[in-house]
PDB file of C-alpha atoms and ligand atoms in Angstrom:
ATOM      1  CA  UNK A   1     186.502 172.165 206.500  1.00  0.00           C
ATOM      2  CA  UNK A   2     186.804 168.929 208.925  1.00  0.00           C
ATOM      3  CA  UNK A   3     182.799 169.189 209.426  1.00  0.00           C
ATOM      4  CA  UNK A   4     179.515 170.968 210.262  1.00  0.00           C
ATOM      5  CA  UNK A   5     177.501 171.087 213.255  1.00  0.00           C
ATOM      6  CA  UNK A   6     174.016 172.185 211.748  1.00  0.00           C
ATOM      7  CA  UNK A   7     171.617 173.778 213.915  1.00  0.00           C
ATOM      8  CA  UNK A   8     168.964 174.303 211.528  1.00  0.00           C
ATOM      9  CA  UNK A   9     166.449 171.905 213.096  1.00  0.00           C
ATOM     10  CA  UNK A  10     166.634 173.316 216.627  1.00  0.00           C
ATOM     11  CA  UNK A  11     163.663 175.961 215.235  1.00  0.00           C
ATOM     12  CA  UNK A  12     161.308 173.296 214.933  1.00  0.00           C
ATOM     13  CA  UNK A  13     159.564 174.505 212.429  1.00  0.00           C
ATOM     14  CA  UNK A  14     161.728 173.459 209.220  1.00  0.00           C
ATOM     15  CA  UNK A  15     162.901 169.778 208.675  1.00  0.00           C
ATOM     16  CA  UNK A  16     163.196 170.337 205.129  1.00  0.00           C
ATOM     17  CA  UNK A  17     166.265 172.656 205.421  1.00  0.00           C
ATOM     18  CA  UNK A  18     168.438 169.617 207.356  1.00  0.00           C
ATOM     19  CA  UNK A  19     167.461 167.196 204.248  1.00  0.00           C
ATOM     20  CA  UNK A  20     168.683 169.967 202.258  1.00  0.00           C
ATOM     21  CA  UNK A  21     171.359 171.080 203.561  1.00  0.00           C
ATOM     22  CA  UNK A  22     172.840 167.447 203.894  1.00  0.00           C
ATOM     23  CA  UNK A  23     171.962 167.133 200.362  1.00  0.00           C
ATOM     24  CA  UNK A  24     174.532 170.192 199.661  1.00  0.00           C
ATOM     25  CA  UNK A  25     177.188 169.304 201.955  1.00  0.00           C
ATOM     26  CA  UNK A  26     177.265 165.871 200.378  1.00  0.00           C
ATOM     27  CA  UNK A  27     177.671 167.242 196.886  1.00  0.00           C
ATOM     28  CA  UNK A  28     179.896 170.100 197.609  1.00  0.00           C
ATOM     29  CA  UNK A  29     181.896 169.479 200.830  1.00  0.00           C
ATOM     30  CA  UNK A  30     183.309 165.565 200.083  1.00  0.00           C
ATOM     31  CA  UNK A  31     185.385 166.069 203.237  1.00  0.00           C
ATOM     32  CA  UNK A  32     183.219 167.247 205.561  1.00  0.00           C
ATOM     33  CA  UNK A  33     181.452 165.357 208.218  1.00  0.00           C
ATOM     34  CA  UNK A  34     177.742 166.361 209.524  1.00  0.00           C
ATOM     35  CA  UNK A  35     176.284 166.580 213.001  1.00  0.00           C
ATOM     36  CA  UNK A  36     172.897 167.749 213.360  1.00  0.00           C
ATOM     37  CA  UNK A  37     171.542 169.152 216.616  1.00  0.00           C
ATOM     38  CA  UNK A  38     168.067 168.297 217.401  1.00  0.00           C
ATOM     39  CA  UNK A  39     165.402 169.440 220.544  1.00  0.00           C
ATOM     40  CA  UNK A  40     163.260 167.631 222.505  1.00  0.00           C
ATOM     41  CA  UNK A  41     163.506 164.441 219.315  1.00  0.00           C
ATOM     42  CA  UNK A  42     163.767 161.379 221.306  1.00  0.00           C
ATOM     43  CA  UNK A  43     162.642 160.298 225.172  1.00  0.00           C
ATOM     44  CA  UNK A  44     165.284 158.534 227.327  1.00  0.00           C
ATOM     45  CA  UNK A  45     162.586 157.680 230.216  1.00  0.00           C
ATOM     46  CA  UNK A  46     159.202 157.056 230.449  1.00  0.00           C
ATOM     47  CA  UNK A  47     159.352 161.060 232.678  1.00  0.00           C
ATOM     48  CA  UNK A  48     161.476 162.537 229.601  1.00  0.00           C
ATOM     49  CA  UNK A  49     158.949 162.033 226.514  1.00  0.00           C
ATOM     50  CA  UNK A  50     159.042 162.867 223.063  1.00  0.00           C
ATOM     51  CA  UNK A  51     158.457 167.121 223.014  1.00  0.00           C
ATOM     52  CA  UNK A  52     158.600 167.240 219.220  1.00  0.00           C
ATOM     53  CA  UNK A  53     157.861 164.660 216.852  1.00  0.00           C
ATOM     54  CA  UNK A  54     158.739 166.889 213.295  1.00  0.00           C
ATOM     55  CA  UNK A  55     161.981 166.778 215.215  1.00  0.00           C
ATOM     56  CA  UNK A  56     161.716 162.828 215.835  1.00  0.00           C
ATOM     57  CA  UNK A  57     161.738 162.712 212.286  1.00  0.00           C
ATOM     58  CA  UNK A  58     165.431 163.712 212.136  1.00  0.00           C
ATOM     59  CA  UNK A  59     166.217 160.653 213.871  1.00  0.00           C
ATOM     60  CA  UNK A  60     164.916 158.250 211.454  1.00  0.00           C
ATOM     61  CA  UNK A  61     166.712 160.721 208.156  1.00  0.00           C
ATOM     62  CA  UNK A  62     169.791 159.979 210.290  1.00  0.00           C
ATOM     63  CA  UNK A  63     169.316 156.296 210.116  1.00  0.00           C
ATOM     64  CA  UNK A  64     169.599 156.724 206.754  1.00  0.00           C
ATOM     65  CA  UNK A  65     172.008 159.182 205.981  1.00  0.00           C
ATOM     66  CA  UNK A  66     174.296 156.490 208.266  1.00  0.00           C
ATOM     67  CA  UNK A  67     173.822 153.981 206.088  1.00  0.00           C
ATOM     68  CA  UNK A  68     173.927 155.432 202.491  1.00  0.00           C
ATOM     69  CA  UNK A  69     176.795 157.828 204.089  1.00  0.00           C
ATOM     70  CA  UNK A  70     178.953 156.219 206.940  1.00  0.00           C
ATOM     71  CA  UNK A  71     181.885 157.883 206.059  1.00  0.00           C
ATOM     72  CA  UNK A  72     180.712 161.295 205.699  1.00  0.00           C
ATOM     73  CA  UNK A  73     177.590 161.292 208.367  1.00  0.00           C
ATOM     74  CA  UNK A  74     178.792 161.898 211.952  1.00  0.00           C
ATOM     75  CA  UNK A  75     175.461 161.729 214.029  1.00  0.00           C
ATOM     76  CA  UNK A  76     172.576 163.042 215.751  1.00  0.00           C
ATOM     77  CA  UNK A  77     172.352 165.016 219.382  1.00  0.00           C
ATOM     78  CA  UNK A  78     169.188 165.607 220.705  1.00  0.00           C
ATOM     79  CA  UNK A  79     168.791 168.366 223.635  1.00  0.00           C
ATOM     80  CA  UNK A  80     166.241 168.747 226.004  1.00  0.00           C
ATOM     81  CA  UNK A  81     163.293 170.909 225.268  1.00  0.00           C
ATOM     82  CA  UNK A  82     163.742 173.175 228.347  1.00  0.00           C
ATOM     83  CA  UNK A  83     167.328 174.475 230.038  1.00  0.00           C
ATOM     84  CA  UNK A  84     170.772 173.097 228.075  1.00  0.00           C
ATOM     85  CA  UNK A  85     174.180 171.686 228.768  1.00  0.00           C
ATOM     86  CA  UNK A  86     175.658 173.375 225.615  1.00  0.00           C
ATOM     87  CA  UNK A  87     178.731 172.415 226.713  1.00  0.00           C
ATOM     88  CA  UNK A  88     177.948 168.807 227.170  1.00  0.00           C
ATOM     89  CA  UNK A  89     175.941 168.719 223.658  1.00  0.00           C
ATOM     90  CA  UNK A  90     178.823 169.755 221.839  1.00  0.00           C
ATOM     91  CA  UNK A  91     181.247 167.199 223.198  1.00  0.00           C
ATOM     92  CA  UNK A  92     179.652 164.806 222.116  1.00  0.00           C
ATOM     93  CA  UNK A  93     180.234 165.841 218.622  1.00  0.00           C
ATOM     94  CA  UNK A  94     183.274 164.018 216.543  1.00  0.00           C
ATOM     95  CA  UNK A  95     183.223 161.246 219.397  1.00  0.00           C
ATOM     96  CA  UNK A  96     182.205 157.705 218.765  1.00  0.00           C
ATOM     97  CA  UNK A  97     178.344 157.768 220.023  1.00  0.00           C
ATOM     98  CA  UNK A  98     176.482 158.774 216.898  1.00  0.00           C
ATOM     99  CA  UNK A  99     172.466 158.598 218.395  1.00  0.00           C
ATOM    100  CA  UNK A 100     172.803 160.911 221.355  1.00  0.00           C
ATOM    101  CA  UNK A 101     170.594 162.427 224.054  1.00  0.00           C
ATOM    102  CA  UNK A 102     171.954 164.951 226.547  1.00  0.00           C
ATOM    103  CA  UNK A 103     169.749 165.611 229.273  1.00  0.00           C
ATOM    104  CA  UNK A 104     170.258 167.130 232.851  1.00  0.00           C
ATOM    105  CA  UNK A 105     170.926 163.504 234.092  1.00  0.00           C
ATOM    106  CA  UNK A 106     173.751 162.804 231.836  1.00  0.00           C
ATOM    107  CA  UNK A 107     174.462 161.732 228.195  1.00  0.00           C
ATOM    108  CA  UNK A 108     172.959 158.933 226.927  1.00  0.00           C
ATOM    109  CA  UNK A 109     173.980 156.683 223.712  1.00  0.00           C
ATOM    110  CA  UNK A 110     171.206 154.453 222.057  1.00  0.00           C
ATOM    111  CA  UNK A 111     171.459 150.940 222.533  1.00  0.00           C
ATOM    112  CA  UNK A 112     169.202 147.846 221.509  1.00  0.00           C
ATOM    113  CA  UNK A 113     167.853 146.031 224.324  1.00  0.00           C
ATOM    114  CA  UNK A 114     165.726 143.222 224.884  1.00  0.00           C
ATOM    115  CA  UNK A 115     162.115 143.868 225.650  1.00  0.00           C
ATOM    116  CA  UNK A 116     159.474 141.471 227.095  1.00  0.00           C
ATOM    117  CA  UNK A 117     157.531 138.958 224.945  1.00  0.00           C
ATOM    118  CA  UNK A 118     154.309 140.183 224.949  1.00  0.00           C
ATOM    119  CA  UNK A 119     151.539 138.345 227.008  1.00  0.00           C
ATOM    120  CA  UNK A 120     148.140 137.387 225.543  1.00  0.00           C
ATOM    121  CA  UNK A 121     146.901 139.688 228.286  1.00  0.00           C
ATOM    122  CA  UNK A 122     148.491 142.613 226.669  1.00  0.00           C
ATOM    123  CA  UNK A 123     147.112 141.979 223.140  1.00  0.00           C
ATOM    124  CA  UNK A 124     144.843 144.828 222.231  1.00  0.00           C
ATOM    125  CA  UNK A 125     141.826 144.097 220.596  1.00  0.00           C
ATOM    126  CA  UNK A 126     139.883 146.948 218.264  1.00  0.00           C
ATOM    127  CA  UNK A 127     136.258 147.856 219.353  1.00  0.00           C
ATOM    128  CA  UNK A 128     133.755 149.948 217.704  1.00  0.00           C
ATOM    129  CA  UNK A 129     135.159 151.910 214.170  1.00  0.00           C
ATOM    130  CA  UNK A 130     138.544 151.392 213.102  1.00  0.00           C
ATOM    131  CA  UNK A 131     139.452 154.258 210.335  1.00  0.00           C
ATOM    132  CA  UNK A 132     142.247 153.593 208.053  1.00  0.00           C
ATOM    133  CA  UNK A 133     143.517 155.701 205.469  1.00  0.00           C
ATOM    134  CA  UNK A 134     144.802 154.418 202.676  1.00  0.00           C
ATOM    135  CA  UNK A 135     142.624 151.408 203.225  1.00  0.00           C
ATOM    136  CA  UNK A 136     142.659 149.791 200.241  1.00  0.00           C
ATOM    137  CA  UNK A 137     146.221 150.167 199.183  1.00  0.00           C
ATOM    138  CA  UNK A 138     148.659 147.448 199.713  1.00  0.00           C
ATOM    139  CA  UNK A 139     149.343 148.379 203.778  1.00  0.00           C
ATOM    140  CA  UNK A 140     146.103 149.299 204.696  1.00  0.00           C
ATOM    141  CA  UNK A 141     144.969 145.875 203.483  1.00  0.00           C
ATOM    142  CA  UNK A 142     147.293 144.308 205.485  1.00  0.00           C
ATOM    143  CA  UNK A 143     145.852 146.302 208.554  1.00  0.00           C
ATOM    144  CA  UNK A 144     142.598 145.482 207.469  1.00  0.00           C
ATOM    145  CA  UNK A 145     142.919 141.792 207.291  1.00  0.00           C
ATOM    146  CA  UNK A 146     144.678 141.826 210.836  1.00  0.00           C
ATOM    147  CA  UNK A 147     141.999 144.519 212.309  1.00  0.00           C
ATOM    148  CA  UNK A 148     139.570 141.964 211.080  1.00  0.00           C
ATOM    149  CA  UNK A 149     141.616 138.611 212.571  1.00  0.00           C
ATOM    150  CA  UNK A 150     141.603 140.437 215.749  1.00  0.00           C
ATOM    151  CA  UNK A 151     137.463 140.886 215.557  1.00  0.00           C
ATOM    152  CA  UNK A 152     137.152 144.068 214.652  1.00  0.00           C
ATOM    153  CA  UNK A 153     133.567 145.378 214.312  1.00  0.00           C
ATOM    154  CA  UNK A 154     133.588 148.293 211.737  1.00  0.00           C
ATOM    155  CA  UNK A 155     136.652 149.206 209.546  1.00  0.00           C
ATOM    156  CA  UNK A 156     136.556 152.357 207.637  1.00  0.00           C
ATOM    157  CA  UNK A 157     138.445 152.165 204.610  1.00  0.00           C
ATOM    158  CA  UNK A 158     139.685 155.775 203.328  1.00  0.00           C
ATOM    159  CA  UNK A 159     141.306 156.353 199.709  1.00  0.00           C
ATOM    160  CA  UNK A 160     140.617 158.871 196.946  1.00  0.00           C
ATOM    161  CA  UNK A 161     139.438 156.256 194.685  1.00  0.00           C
ATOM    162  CA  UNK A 162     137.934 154.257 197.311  1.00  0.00           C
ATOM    163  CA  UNK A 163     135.916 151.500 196.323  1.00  0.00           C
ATOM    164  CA  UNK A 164     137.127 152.014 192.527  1.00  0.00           C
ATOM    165  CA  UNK A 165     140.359 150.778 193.606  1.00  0.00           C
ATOM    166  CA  UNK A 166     141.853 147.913 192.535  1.00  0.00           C
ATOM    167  CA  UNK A 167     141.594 145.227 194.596  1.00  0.00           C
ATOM    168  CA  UNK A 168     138.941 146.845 196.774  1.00  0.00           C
ATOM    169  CA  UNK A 169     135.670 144.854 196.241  1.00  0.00           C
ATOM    170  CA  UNK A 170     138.025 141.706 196.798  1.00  0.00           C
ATOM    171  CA  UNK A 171     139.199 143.032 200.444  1.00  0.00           C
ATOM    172  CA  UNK A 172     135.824 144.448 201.175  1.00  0.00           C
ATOM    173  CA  UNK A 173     134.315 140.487 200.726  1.00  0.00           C
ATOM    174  CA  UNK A 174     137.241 139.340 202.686  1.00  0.00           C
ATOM    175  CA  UNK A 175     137.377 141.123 205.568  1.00  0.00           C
ATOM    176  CA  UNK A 176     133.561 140.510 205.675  1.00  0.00           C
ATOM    177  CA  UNK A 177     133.963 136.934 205.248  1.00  0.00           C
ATOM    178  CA  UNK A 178     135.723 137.350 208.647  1.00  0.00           C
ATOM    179  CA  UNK A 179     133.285 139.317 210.012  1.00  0.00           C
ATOM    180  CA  UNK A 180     133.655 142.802 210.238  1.00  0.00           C
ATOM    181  CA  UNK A 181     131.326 145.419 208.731  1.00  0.00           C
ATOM    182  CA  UNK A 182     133.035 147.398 206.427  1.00  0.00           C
ATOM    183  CA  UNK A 183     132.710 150.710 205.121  1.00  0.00           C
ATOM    184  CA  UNK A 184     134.612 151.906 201.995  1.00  0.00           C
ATOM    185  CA  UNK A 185     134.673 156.531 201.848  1.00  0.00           C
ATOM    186  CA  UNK A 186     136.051 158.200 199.213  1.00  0.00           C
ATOM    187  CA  UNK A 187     138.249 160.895 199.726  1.00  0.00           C
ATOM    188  CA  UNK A 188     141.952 162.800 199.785  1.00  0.00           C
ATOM    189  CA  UNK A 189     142.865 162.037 204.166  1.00  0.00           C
ATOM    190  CA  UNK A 190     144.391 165.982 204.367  1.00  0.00           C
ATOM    191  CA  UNK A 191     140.928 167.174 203.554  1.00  0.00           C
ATOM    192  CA  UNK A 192     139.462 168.074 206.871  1.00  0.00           C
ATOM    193  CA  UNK A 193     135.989 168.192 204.967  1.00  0.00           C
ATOM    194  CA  UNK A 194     136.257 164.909 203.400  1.00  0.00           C
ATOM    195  CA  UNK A 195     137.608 162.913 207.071  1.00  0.00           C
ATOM    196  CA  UNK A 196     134.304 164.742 208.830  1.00  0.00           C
ATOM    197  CA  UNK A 197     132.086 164.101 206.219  1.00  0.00           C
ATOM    198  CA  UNK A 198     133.439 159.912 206.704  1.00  0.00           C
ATOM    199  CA  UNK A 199     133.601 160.324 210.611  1.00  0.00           C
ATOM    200  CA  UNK A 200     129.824 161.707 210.676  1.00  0.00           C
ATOM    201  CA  UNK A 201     128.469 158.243 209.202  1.00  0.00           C
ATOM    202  CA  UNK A 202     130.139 156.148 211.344  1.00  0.00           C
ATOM    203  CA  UNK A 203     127.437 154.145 213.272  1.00  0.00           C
ATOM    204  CA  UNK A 204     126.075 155.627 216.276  1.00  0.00           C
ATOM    205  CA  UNK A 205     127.000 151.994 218.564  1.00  0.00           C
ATOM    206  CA  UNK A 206     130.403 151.779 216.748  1.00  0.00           C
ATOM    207  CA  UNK A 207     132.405 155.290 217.750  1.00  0.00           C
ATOM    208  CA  UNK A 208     135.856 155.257 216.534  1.00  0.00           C
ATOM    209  CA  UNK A 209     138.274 154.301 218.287  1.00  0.00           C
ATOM    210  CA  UNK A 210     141.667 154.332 216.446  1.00  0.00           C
ATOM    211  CA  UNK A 211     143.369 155.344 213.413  1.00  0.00           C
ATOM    212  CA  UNK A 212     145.832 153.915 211.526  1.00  0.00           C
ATOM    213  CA  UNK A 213     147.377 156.009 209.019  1.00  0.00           C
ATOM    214  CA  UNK A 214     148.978 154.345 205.795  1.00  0.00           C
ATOM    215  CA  UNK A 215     148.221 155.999 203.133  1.00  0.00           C
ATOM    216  CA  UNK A 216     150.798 157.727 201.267  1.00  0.00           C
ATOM    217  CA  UNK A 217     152.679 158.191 198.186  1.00  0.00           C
ATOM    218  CA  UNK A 218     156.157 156.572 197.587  1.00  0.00           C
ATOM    219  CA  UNK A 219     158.523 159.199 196.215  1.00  0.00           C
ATOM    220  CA  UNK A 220     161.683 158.086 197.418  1.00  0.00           C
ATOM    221  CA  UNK A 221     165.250 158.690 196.454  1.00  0.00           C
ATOM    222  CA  UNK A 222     169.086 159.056 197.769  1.00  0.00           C
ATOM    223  CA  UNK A 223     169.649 161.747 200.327  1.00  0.00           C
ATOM    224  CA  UNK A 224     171.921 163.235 197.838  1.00  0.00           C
ATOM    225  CA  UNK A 225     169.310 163.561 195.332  1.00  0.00           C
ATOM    226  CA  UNK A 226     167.058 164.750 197.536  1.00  0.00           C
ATOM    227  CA  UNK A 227     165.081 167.901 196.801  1.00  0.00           C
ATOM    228  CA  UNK A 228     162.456 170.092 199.080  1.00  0.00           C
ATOM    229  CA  UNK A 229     159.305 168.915 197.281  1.00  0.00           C
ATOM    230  CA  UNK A 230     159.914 165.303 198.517  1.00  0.00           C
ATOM    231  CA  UNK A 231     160.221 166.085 202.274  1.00  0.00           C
ATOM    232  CA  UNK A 232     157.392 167.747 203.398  1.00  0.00           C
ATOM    233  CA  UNK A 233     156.650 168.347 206.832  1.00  0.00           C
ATOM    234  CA  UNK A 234     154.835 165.867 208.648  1.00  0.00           C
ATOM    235  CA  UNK A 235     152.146 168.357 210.072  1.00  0.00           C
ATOM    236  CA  UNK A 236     150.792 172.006 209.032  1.00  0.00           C
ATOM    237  CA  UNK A 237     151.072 172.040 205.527  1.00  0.00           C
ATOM    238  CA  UNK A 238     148.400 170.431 203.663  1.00  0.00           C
ATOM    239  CA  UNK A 239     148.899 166.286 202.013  1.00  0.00           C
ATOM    240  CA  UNK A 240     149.153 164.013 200.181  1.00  0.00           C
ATOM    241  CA  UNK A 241     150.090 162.345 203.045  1.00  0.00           C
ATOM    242  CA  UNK A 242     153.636 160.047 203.194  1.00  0.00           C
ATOM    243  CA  UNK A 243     155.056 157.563 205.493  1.00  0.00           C
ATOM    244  CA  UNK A 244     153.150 155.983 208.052  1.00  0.00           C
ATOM    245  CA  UNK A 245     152.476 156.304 211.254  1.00  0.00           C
ATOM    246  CA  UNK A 246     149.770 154.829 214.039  1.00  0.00           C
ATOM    247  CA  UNK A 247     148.032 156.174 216.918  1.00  0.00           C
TER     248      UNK A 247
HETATM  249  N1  LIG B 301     154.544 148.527 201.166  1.00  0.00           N
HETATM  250  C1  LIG B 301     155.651 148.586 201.893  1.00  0.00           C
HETATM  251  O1  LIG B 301     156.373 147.588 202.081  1.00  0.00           O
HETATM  252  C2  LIG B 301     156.063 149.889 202.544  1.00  0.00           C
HETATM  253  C3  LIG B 301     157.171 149.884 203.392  1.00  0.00           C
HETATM  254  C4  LIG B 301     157.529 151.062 204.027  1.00  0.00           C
HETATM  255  C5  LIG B 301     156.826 152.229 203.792  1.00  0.00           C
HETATM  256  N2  LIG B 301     155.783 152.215 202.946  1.00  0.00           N
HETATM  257  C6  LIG B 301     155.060 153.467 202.761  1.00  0.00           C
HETATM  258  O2  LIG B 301     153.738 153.282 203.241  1.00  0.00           O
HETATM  259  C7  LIG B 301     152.829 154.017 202.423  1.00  0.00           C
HETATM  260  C8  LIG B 301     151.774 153.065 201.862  1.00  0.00           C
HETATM  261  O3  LIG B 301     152.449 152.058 201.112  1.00  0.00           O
HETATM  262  P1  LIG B 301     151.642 151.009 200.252  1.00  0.00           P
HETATM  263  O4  LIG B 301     152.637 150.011 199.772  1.00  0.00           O
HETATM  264  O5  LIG B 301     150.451 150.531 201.007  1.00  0.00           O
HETATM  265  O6  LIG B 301     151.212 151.916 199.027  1.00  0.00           O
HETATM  266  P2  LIG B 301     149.907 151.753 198.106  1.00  0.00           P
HETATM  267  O7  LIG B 301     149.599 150.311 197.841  1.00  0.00           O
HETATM  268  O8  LIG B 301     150.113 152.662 196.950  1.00  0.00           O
HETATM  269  O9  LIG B 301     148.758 152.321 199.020  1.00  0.00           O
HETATM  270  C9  LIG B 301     148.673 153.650 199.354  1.00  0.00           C
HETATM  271  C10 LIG B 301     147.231 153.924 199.666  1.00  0.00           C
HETATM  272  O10 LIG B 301     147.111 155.273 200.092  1.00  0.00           O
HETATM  273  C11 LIG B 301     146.039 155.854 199.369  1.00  0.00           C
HETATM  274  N3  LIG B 301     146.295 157.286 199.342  1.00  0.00           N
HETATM  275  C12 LIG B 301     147.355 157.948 198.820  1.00  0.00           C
HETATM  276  N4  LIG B 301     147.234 159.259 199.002  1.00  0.00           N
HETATM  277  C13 LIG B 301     146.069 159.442 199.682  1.00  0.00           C
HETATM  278  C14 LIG B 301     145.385 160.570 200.161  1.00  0.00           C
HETATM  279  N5  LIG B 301     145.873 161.801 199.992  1.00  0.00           N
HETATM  280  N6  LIG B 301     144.223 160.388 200.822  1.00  0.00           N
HETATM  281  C15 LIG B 301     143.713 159.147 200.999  1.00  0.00           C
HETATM  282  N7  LIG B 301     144.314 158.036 200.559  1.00  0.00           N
HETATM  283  C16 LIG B 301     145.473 158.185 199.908  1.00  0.00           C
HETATM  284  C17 LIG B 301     146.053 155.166 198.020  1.00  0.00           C
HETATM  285  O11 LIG B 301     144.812 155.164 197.363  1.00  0.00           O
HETATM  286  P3  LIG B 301     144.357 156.323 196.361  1.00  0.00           P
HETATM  287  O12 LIG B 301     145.494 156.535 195.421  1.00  0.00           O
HETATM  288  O13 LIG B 301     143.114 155.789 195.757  1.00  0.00           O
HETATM  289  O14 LIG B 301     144.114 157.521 197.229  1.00  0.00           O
HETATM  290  C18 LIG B 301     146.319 153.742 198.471  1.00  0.00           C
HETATM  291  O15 LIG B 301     145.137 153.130 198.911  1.00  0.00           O
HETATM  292  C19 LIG B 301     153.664 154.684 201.329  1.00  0.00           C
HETATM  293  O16 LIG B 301     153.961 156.002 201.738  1.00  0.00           O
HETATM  294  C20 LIG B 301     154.918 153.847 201.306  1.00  0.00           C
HETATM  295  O17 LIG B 301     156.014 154.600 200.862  1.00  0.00           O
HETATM  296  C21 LIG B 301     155.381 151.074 202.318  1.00  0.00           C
END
């Protein structure tokens, strides 16, 4: 067997089974390159946008599964959500592109380009409640000193041991010092009980506005050692949260 074209993410339900299954293929196929099809993953144009974002997840495993594997990992293809040039998709496969999007208007390879310095103009600022989970750990600290720097009014700290955390009556001081108000909740972030219960006291003049999400747990490991338990899905079922992501 030369190599594997794996179409188990096109579902879009089941990212585990691609971590998996390039687990096995590692461990029992030592010849055998691995493609993995993807739909709607990654947006070419500002009119082509992310569909899927479990999928978009794919893309980053590749990154890695590149690096810890370069012989053995052959690349990511990402198709379009709607109609698709299966004939197009599949020649890509066993070429030298290895981060690939095949739309309607053509194939195209990622590249690293330059983007604009960002003007003081564009800087955003935070306004009224600022909720971050996994406030108090080591990230959301970070956030919270830089929310503060940037004048935040209210930051909402979120962590299951909350203000018994290490570290947290410290922060709390500190960001105050710079002159936010700060409130500290207790509480697991995948309980929808627990996030209402902190949203309903924020103060009535200071409405949140954003969310930044760090909290987590690290569990990490090499894709070959990789089992289901550590790659949960990024939505439906229930946390402890991983990873990190902002809206
Ligand atoms: N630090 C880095 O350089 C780095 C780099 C890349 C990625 N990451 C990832 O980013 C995440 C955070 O890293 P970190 O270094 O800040 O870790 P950390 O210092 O352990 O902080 C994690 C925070 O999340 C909280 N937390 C965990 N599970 C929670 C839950 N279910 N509900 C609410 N809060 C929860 C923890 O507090 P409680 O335990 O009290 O809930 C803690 O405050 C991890 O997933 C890590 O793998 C970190």
């Amino acid at each position: 067997m030369r190599g594997v074209v794996s179409l188990l993410a096109l579902d879009g339900t089941d990212q585990v089974s691609t971590v998996e299954a390039t687990g096995r293929l590692l461990r029992d196929h030592p010849e055998a390159a691995l493609w993995c099809l993807t739909r709607g993953a990654v947006s070419t144009a500002p009119d082509d946008p992310v569909e899927d974002p479990d999928q978009a997840r794919l893309w980053g495993f590749a990154q890695s599964a590149a690096i810890e594997h370069p012989d053995r990992w052959g690349g990511v293809v990402d198709v379009p959500a709607g109609d698709v040039d299966w004939a197009a998709a599949l020649a890509v496969v066993g070429g030298s592109e290895d981060q690939v999007a095949v739309r309607r208007g053509g194939v195209f390879a990622r590249r690293i380009v330059s983007a604009p310095a960002a003007t003081a103009r564009d800087e955003w600022r935070p306004t009224g409640s600022t909720l971050i989970t996994g406030g108090t750990g080591a990230l959301g600290a970070h956030v919270a000193r830089w929310l503060a720097r940037l004048g935040a009014p209210h930051l909402l700290l979120l962590s299951r041991r909350g203000a018994a955390a290490p570290g947290a009556a410290a922060l709390v001081a500190e960001l105050r010092e710079r002159g936010s108000r700060v409130t500290v909740a207790t509480g697991d972030a995948g309980d929808r009980d627990t996030l209402a219960a902190a949203l309903a006291g924020l103060p009535e003049e200071a409405p949140l506005t954003a969310v930044f999400h760090t909290a987590g747990v690290l569990d990490d490991g090499l894709i070959a050692d990789l089992t289901a338990p550590a790659t949960p899905p990024s939505t439906g079922r229930r946390p402890p949260p991983r990873g990190t992501c902002t809206s």
